[in-house]
Coordinates of C-alpha atoms and ligand atoms in Angstrom, one line a residue:
X1 CA 120.1 -76.9 50.9
X2 CA 117.2 -78.6 50.8
X3 CA 116.5 -80.8 47.8
X4 CA 112.7 -80.7 46.5
X5 CA 111.2 -82.4 43.4
X6 CA 108.6 -80.6 41.9
X7 CA 106.1 -82.8 40.3
X8 CA 103.1 -80.5 39.7
X9 CA 100.7 -83.7 37.4
X10 CA 97.6 -83.1 35.8
X11 CA 94.9 -80.6 35.8
X12 CA 94.9 -77.8 38.1
X13 CA 98.4 -79.1 39.7
X14 CA 100.5 -77.4 37.2
X15 CA 98.5 -73.4 38.8
X16 CA 98.3 -74.8 42.3
X17 CA 101.6 -75.5 42.5
X18 CA 103.1 -72.9 41.0
X19 CA 101.7 -71.0 43.5
X20 CA 102.8 -73.1 46.4
X21 CA 106.0 -72.5 45.0
X22 CA 105.6 -68.9 45.9
X23 CA 105.1 -69.4 49.1
X24 CA 108.0 -71.5 49.6
X25 CA 110.5 -69.0 48.3
X26 CA 109.3 -66.4 50.1
X27 CA 109.4 -68.3 53.4
X28 CA 113.1 -69.6 52.3
X29 CA 113.5 -65.7 52.0
X30 CA 112.2 -64.7 55.3
X31 CA 113.3 -67.7 57.1
X32 CA 116.7 -67.9 55.6
X33 CA 116.5 -71.5 54.3
X34 CA 118.0 -72.3 50.8
X35 CA 116.5 -75.1 48.4
X36 CA 117.2 -76.3 45.1
X37 CA 113.8 -77.1 43.0
X38 CA 114.1 -80.6 40.5
X39 CA 111.5 -80.6 38.1
X40 CA 109.2 -83.6 37.3
X41 CA 106.6 -83.0 34.9
X42 CA 105.3 -86.4 35.1
X43 CA 101.6 -86.8 34.6
X44 CA 99.5 -87.5 32.0
X45 CA 100.8 -85.3 29.4
X46 CA 104.2 -86.8 29.7
X47 CA 102.8 -90.1 29.4
X48 CA 100.9 -88.9 26.0
X49 CA 104.0 -87.5 24.9
X50 CA 106.0 -90.0 25.6
X51 CA 104.6 -93.2 26.3
X52 CA 106.6 -93.7 29.7
X53 CA 104.6 -93.0 32.9
X54 CA 108.0 -92.6 34.9
X55 CA 111.2 -93.3 33.9
X56 CA 114.2 -95.8 35.2
X57 CA 115.5 -94.6 38.0
X58 CA 113.5 -92.3 39.1
X59 CA 113.0 -94.0 42.3
X60 CA 116.8 -93.5 43.1
X61 CA 116.9 -90.1 42.3
X62 CA 113.8 -89.2 44.3
X63 CA 115.5 -91.0 47.2
X64 CA 118.4 -88.4 46.5
X65 CA 115.9 -85.4 47.4
X66 CA 114.4 -84.0 51.1
X67 CA 110.6 -84.1 49.7
X68 CA 108.7 -84.6 46.6
X69 CA 105.7 -81.5 46.0
X70 CA 103.2 -83.1 44.1
X71 CA 99.9 -81.0 42.2
X72 CA 97.1 -83.6 41.4
X73 CA 97.2 -86.7 39.1
X74 CA 94.6 -87.7 37.1
X75 CA 93.1 -87.0 33.3
X76 CA 90.0 -88.3 32.0
X77 CA 92.0 -89.1 28.8
X78 CA 93.5 -92.4 29.5
X79 CA 92.7 -95.5 31.2
X80 CA 90.6 -94.9 35.1
X81 CA 93.4 -94.7 37.6
X82 CA 96.3 -95.4 35.5
X83 CA 98.5 -92.6 36.2
X84 CA 97.6 -92.8 39.8
X85 CA 98.3 -95.8 40.3
X86 CA 101.7 -95.5 38.8
X87 CA 102.3 -92.0 40.5
X88 CA 100.7 -91.5 43.6
X89 CA 100.5 -95.0 44.7
X90 CA 104.1 -95.7 43.3
X91 CA 105.7 -93.0 45.5
X92 CA 103.7 -94.0 48.4
X93 CA 104.5 -97.5 47.9
X94 CA 108.2 -97.8 46.4
X95 CA 109.6 -95.3 49.1
X96 CA 107.3 -96.9 51.3
X97 CA 105.7 -93.6 52.6
X98 CA 103.4 -95.7 55.3
X99 CA 101.9 -92.6 56.9
X100 CA 99.4 -90.7 54.9
X101 CA 98.8 -87.3 57.2
X102 CA 95.6 -85.1 56.9
X103 CA 95.3 -82.2 59.8
X104 CA 91.3 -81.0 59.9
X105 CA 91.3 -78.0 61.5
X106 CA 88.4 -75.3 60.7
X107 CA 90.3 -71.6 60.0
X108 CA 87.3 -69.4 60.0
X109 CA 84.0 -70.5 61.5
X110 CA 82.1 -69.0 58.2
X111 CA 84.0 -72.3 56.4
X112 CA 81.8 -74.8 58.2
X113 CA 78.7 -76.4 57.0
X114 CA 77.8 -77.0 60.2
X115 CA 75.3 -75.3 62.7
X116 CA 76.7 -73.7 65.9
X117 CA 80.1 -74.8 65.4
X118 CA 83.6 -72.4 66.4
X119 CA 87.1 -73.0 65.0
X120 CA 88.2 -74.7 68.2
X121 CA 85.5 -77.3 67.7
X122 CA 87.0 -78.4 64.7
X123 CA 91.0 -79.6 65.3
X124 CA 91.9 -83.1 64.8
X125 CA 94.4 -84.7 62.1
X126 CA 93.8 -88.3 60.5
X127 CA 97.0 -90.8 60.5
X128 CA 95.9 -92.9 57.1
X129 CA 97.4 -95.9 56.9
X130 CA 99.5 -95.8 53.6
X131 CA 100.6 -98.9 51.7
X132 CA 98.4 -101.5 52.7
X133 CA 94.7 -102.5 52.9
X134 CA 92.6 -101.9 50.2
X135 CA 95.1 -100.8 48.1
X136 CA 97.7 -103.6 48.1
X137 CA 97.0 -103.9 44.1
X138 CA 96.0 -107.4 44.9
X139 CA 92.6 -107.8 42.4
X140 CA 92.0 -109.6 39.4
X141 CA 89.3 -110.1 36.9
X142 CA 88.1 -113.2 35.5
X143 CA 85.6 -114.0 32.7
X144 CA 85.8 -110.6 32.5
X145 CA 82.7 -109.0 30.3
X146 CA 81.0 -112.1 30.2
X147 CA 77.6 -112.6 32.1
X148 CA 79.8 -115.0 34.6
X149 CA 82.5 -112.2 35.5
X150 CA 84.1 -111.9 38.7
X151 CA 86.1 -109.5 40.1
X152 CA 88.2 -109.2 43.1
X153 CA 89.8 -107.4 45.2
X154 CA 91.9 -108.3 48.5
X155 CA 92.7 -106.2 51.6
X156 CA 95.5 -107.0 53.4
X157 CA 97.2 -105.9 56.7
X158 CA 100.6 -106.7 57.9
X159 CA 101.7 -106.7 61.8
X160 CA 104.7 -104.2 60.5
X161 CA 102.8 -101.8 58.5
X162 CA 99.8 -101.8 61.0
X163 CA 101.9 -101.4 64.1
X164 CA 103.9 -98.6 62.5
X165 CA 101.1 -96.5 61.7
X166 CA 99.6 -97.0 65.2
X167 CA 103.0 -95.9 67.2
X168 CA 103.4 -93.0 64.9
X169 CA 99.8 -92.1 65.6
X170 CA 100.3 -92.3 69.2
X171 CA 103.8 -90.3 69.4
X172 CA 101.6 -87.8 67.1
X173 CA 99.1 -87.6 70.1
X174 CA 101.4 -87.3 72.8
X175 CA 103.4 -84.1 70.6
X176 CA 100.1 -82.2 70.2
X177 CA 99.5 -82.8 73.7
X178 CA 95.7 -81.6 73.1
X179 CA 92.9 -83.6 74.1
X180 CA 95.8 -86.9 74.4
X181 CA 92.7 -89.1 72.7
X182 CA 93.2 -91.5 70.0
X183 CA 90.5 -93.3 68.1
X184 CA 91.4 -96.3 66.4
X185 CA 88.4 -96.8 63.4
X186 CA 87.6 -100.1 61.7
X187 CA 85.3 -102.3 60.8
X188 CA 86.4 -104.8 63.2
X189 CA 82.7 -106.2 63.0
X190 CA 81.9 -106.7 60.0
X191 CA 85.6 -107.0 58.4
X192 CA 86.6 -109.9 60.9
X193 CA 90.7 -109.0 59.2
X194 CA 90.5 -105.5 61.3
X195 CA 90.9 -107.3 64.3
X196 CA 94.7 -107.2 63.8
X197 CA 94.0 -103.1 64.2
X198 CA 91.9 -103.8 67.6
X199 CA 94.8 -106.0 69.2
X200 CA 97.9 -104.7 67.9
X201 CA 96.5 -100.7 69.2
X202 CA 95.4 -102.9 72.5
X203 CA 99.1 -103.7 72.6
X204 CA 100.8 -100.2 71.5
X205 CA 98.1 -98.2 74.2
X206 CA 100.1 -100.0 77.1
X207 CA 103.1 -98.5 76.0
X208 CA 101.1 -94.5 76.2
X209 CA 99.5 -94.7 79.7
X210 CA 98.2 -90.8 79.0
X211 CA 96.9 -91.1 75.9
X212 CA 93.4 -92.2 76.2
X213 CA 92.2 -94.4 73.7
X214 CA 88.9 -94.8 71.7
X215 CA 87.1 -96.8 69.4
X216 CA 84.5 -96.1 66.3
X217 CA 83.6 -98.5 63.9
X218 CA 84.0 -96.3 60.3
X219 CA 80.3 -96.1 59.9
X220 CA 79.7 -94.5 63.1
X221 CA 82.9 -92.5 62.9
X222 CA 81.3 -90.7 59.7
X223 CA 78.4 -90.2 61.3
X224 CA 80.3 -88.2 65.2
X225 CA 82.2 -86.3 62.5
X226 CA 79.0 -84.5 61.5
X227 CA 77.5 -84.7 65.2
X228 CA 80.3 -84.0 67.6
X229 CA 83.6 -83.4 65.5
X230 CA 84.8 -81.9 68.7
X231 CA 85.2 -85.3 70.5
X232 CA 88.3 -86.1 67.9
X233 CA 92.1 -85.3 68.8
X234 CA 93.8 -88.0 66.4
X235 CA 92.1 -90.6 64.4
X236 CA 93.9 -94.0 63.5
X237 CA 92.7 -95.8 60.5
X238 CA 93.1 -98.0 57.5
X239 CA 94.1 -97.0 54.0
X240 CA 90.8 -96.9 52.1
X241 CA 88.7 -95.8 55.1
X242 CA 91.1 -92.8 56.0
X243 CA 90.9 -91.7 52.0
X244 CA 86.9 -91.7 52.3
X245 CA 86.8 -90.0 55.9
X246 CA 89.6 -87.3 55.1
X247 CA 87.0 -85.8 52.3
X248 CA 84.2 -85.5 54.8
X249 CA 86.7 -83.9 57.0
X250 CA 87.9 -81.8 54.2
X251 CA 84.3 -80.7 54.0
X252 CA 84.0 -79.7 57.9
X253 CA 87.5 -77.3 57.1
X254 CA 85.3 -75.5 54.4
X255 CA 86.3 -77.7 51.3
X256 CA 88.8 -79.3 49.6
X257 CA 90.4 -75.7 48.0
X258 CA 92.0 -76.3 52.2
X259 CA 93.0 -80.0 52.8
X260 CA 96.6 -80.5 52.6
X261 CA 98.4 -83.8 53.5
X262 CA 101.9 -85.7 53.5
X263 CA 102.4 -89.1 52.4
X264 CA 105.3 -89.3 55.4
X265 CA 108.2 -92.2 55.7
X266 CA 109.3 -90.4 59.4
X267 CA 113.1 -89.5 58.7
X268 CA 113.0 -90.1 54.8
X269 CA 112.4 -88.5 51.9
X270 CA 108.1 -88.2 51.9
X271 CA 105.6 -86.7 49.7
X272 CA 103.5 -83.8 50.1
X273 CA 100.0 -82.8 48.3
X274 CA 96.9 -81.5 48.7
X275 CA 94.1 -84.2 49.6
X276 CA 91.9 -82.9 46.2
X277 CA 92.3 -84.1 43.0
X278 CA 93.3 -82.9 39.4
X279 CA 89.8 -81.1 39.2
X280 CA 90.0 -81.6 34.9
X281 CA 87.1 -78.9 34.8
X282 CA 88.7 -76.4 36.2
X283 CA 92.5 -76.9 35.0
X284 CA 93.6 -74.0 33.2
X285 CA 91.1 -71.5 34.6
X286 CA 92.6 -70.1 37.1
X287 CA 90.3 -70.4 39.6
X288 CA 91.3 -73.6 41.9
X289 CA 92.0 -72.4 45.2
X290 CA 95.7 -72.8 46.1
X291 CA 95.5 -73.1 49.6
X292 CA 95.4 -76.7 50.1
X293 CA 99.0 -76.9 48.0
X294 CA 99.7 -73.8 50.2
X295 CA 99.1 -75.6 53.5
X296 CA 100.8 -78.8 51.9
X297 CA 104.5 -77.0 51.0
X298 CA 104.0 -75.6 54.8
X299 CA 103.6 -79.7 56.2
X300 CA 106.5 -80.0 53.7
X301 CA 108.8 -77.4 55.5
X302 CA 107.8 -79.2 58.9
X303 CA 108.6 -82.5 57.6
X304 CA 112.4 -81.3 56.8
X305 CA 112.6 -79.1 59.7
X306 CA 111.4 -76.0 59.0
X307 CA 108.9 -75.3 61.3
X308 CA 109.3 -72.1 62.0
X309 CA 108.4 -71.6 58.3
X310 CA 105.7 -74.2 58.1
X311 CA 103.9 -72.9 61.2
X312 CA 103.9 -68.5 59.5
X313 CA 102.9 -70.5 56.2
X314 CA 99.7 -71.8 58.4
X315 CA 99.0 -68.9 60.4
X316 CA 98.9 -66.7 57.1
X317 CA 96.5 -69.2 56.1
X318 CA 94.2 -68.9 59.0
X319 CA 94.3 -64.9 58.7
X320 CA 93.3 -65.1 55.4
X321 CA 90.6 -67.2 56.2
X322 CA 89.5 -65.4 59.6
X323 CA 89.8 -62.2 58.6
X324 CA 87.8 -63.1 55.1
X325 CA 90.4 -61.9 52.4
X326 CA 89.9 -65.0 51.2
X327 CA 85.8 -65.4 51.9
X328 CA 85.5 -69.3 50.6
X329 CA 87.2 -71.9 49.4
X330 CA 85.8 -72.8 46.2
X331 CA 86.2 -72.3 42.7
X332 CA 83.5 -69.6 42.5
X333 CA 84.9 -67.5 45.3
X334 CA 85.9 -64.8 42.7
X335 CA 89.4 -64.9 43.9
X336 CA 92.0 -66.2 40.9
X337 CA 94.2 -68.9 41.8
X338 CA 97.3 -66.8 41.6
X339 CA 95.5 -63.6 43.5
X340 CA 95.3 -66.0 46.6
X341 CA 99.1 -67.0 46.0
X342 CA 100.3 -63.8 46.0
X343 CA 98.1 -62.9 49.2
X344 CA 99.7 -65.3 50.9
X345 CA 103.1 -64.3 50.0
X346 CA 102.2 -60.5 50.7
X347 CA 100.4 -61.5 53.7
X348 CA 103.5 -63.7 55.0
X349 CA 105.8 -60.8 54.5
X350 CA 103.8 -58.3 56.1
X351 CA 103.2 -60.7 59.3
X352 CA 107.4 -60.7 59.6
X353 CA 107.6 -57.6 59.0
X354 CA 105.6 -56.6 61.9
X355 CA 107.3 -59.3 64.1
X356 CA 110.2 -57.9 63.5
Ligands
IPM401 C1 94.0 -89.5 47.7 C2 93.3 -89.6 46.3 C3 93.8 -91.1 45.6 C4 94.2 -92.1 47.1 C5 93.5 -91.6 44.6 C6 94.1 -90.0 42.8 C7 94.3 -93.0 44.2 O1 92.2 -90.0 46.5 O2 95.1 -89.2 47.7 O3 93.0 -89.7 48.7 O4 92.8 -93.4 47.1 O5 94.5 -92.7 47.8
MN402 MN1 91.1 -89.0 48.6

């Protein structure tokens, strides 16, 4: 019996999570695992109603879970980033979810905005460091609102944080066994604090002689992702660069509507969420594409050890996109959020019946 905390969050969060839950339910029936869903109604509405973002003791409760399934956080009614910092960053930091795993995979050629690309050309994954860097919340204002205002934000890297991220990336690269190439992306030429990434990467690489090591500065990486995406296999990078590059990666797959992610501490409770935001302008309209959330449920199942169910979910999404049944990933595809969720469930069941 798995225990999943379900946090729909803000904006389109509740409607996409509802569809993710349908796939989870179907997968549990097909693959014979059981789970308990523990509702966690945190987000902006909850905050505005109660004055509390996350209640005391919530992290003790979360530590009892096998995983957390999050929709999206962010709402223009409150101070920019307030709820995101407490919930998304709060969970990442407090539960020490030091890996942000963001796979970039093209499921159907027509979804890619680049010319002359086949599905096999876009198959890589980001390993984004998830608890340090520019996100460490070391910032301040001085003389705020005056002509002499100063604003600072420090990025910080620890040997422990950098090393465990790089190790995870090498292990993942080995496990994928595709191109066996790990690219370190940093900006060590301009930001000398990134020297810790250069050195640690070189040291850890010695333990993985079968993995080809590669390096790109972040600006060049952005360029290469568009020019030659089939070069990449696994990319390991800092928190901020991973944030930016993974949105570009999402567009290579066809859009944010398909891009799934996991905030992971190997072997411990981890959090799974689409990489897109709460899209307030589409909230409640039943038009947001739930596939990124459904794929995130797949990543969650993989994390808890239900790898067969995870693969089935991914194959199902692939089939719906490749066949054109889900023609595109935008909110203007003509398909409703719940229709796409139902199609996934139907296809999941059909493909399992065909196999049986
Ligand atoms: C993401 C998001 C978050 C981030 C925001 C909402 C704080 O953009 O998960 O990529 O920057 O990490
Ligand atoms: Mn982001």
